[in-house]
GROMACS .gro file of C-alpha atoms in nm:
model
   64
    1MET     CA    1  13.298  22.996  23.804
    2SER     CA    2  13.521  23.258  23.684
    3GLU     CA    3  13.429  23.640  23.689
    4THR     CA    4  13.422  23.624  23.301
    5VAL     CA    5  13.151  23.361  23.302
    6LYS     CA    6  12.943  23.557  23.585
    7THR     CA    7  12.946  23.837  23.331
    8ILE     CA    8  12.839  23.640  23.055
    9ALA     CA    9  12.566  23.515  23.263
   10GLU     CA   10  12.422  23.863  23.411
   11HIS     CA   11  12.446  23.990  23.058
   12PHE     CA   12  12.249  23.685  22.916
   13ALA     CA   13  11.959  23.731  23.223
   14ASN     CA   14  11.956  24.084  23.102
   15TRP     CA   15  11.893  24.019  22.759
   16GLN     CA   16  11.623  23.765  22.848
   17ALA     CA   17  11.429  24.029  23.060
   18GLU     CA   18  11.484  24.313  22.812
   19ASP     CA   19  11.398  24.069  22.504
   20ALA     CA   20  11.065  23.960  22.689
   21LYS     CA   21  10.989  24.330  22.741
   22PHE     CA   22  11.040  24.395  22.368
   23THR     CA   23  10.852  24.116  22.249
   24GLY     CA   24  10.555  24.249  22.483
   25GLY     CA   25  10.566  24.562  22.266
   26ASN     CA   26  10.839  24.794  22.430
   27ALA     CA   27  11.042  24.936  22.162
   28ALA     CA   28  11.291  25.091  22.381
   29ALA     CA   29  11.349  24.732  22.517
   30GLY     CA   30  11.499  24.618  22.201
   31THR     CA   31  11.783  24.907  22.240
   32ARG     CA   32  11.873  24.745  22.583
   33ALA     CA   33  11.853  24.423  22.450
   34ARG     CA   34  12.098  24.463  22.162
   35LYS     CA   35  12.334  24.647  22.422
   36ALA     CA   36  12.313  24.335  22.653
   37LEU     CA   37  12.410  24.114  22.351
   38ALA     CA   38  12.683  24.321  22.221
   39GLU     CA   39  12.842  24.324  22.610
   40MET     CA   40  12.764  23.960  22.634
   41SER     CA   41  12.975  23.922  22.268
   42LYS     CA   42  13.268  24.133  22.427
   43ALA     CA   43  13.263  23.908  22.739
   44ILE     CA   44  13.243  23.580  22.538
   45LYS     CA   45  13.559  23.683  22.319
   46VAL     CA   46  13.742  23.750  22.651
   47ARG     CA   47  13.619  23.403  22.791
   48ARG     CA   48  13.758  23.243  22.455
   49ASN     CA   49  14.107  23.365  22.526
   50GLU     CA   50  14.102  23.289  22.870
   51ILE     CA   51  14.007  22.942  22.749
   52THR     CA   52  14.292  22.938  22.482
   53ALA     CA   53  14.569  23.062  22.701
   54GLU     CA   54  14.477  22.798  22.977
   55LYS     CA   55  14.486  22.526  22.680
   56ASN     CA   56  14.809  22.625  22.583
   57ALA     CA   57  14.945  22.645  22.908
   58ARG     CA   58  14.839  22.307  22.965
   59LYS     CA   59  15.008  22.167  22.680
   60GLU     CA   60  15.321  22.338  22.746
   61ALA     CA   61  15.320  22.204  23.077
   62LYS     CA   62  15.251  21.852  22.955
   63ALA     CA   63  15.527  21.903  22.717
   64LYS     CA   64  15.790  21.959  22.999
   0.00000   0.00000   0.00000
């Protein structure tokens, strides 16, 4: 598993924990949940770029 995928999984776990606290009535946890979602979004964009680069490299290698 790549480091980016691990990062996404960690942020997802953090979001789940903070979302549960927020749902339970802790308003401050809502801010932390939103932060985890923002960080996850950044990591997802990085992973999308990694996938695109690998896909293009495979396509190039196959063309040769």
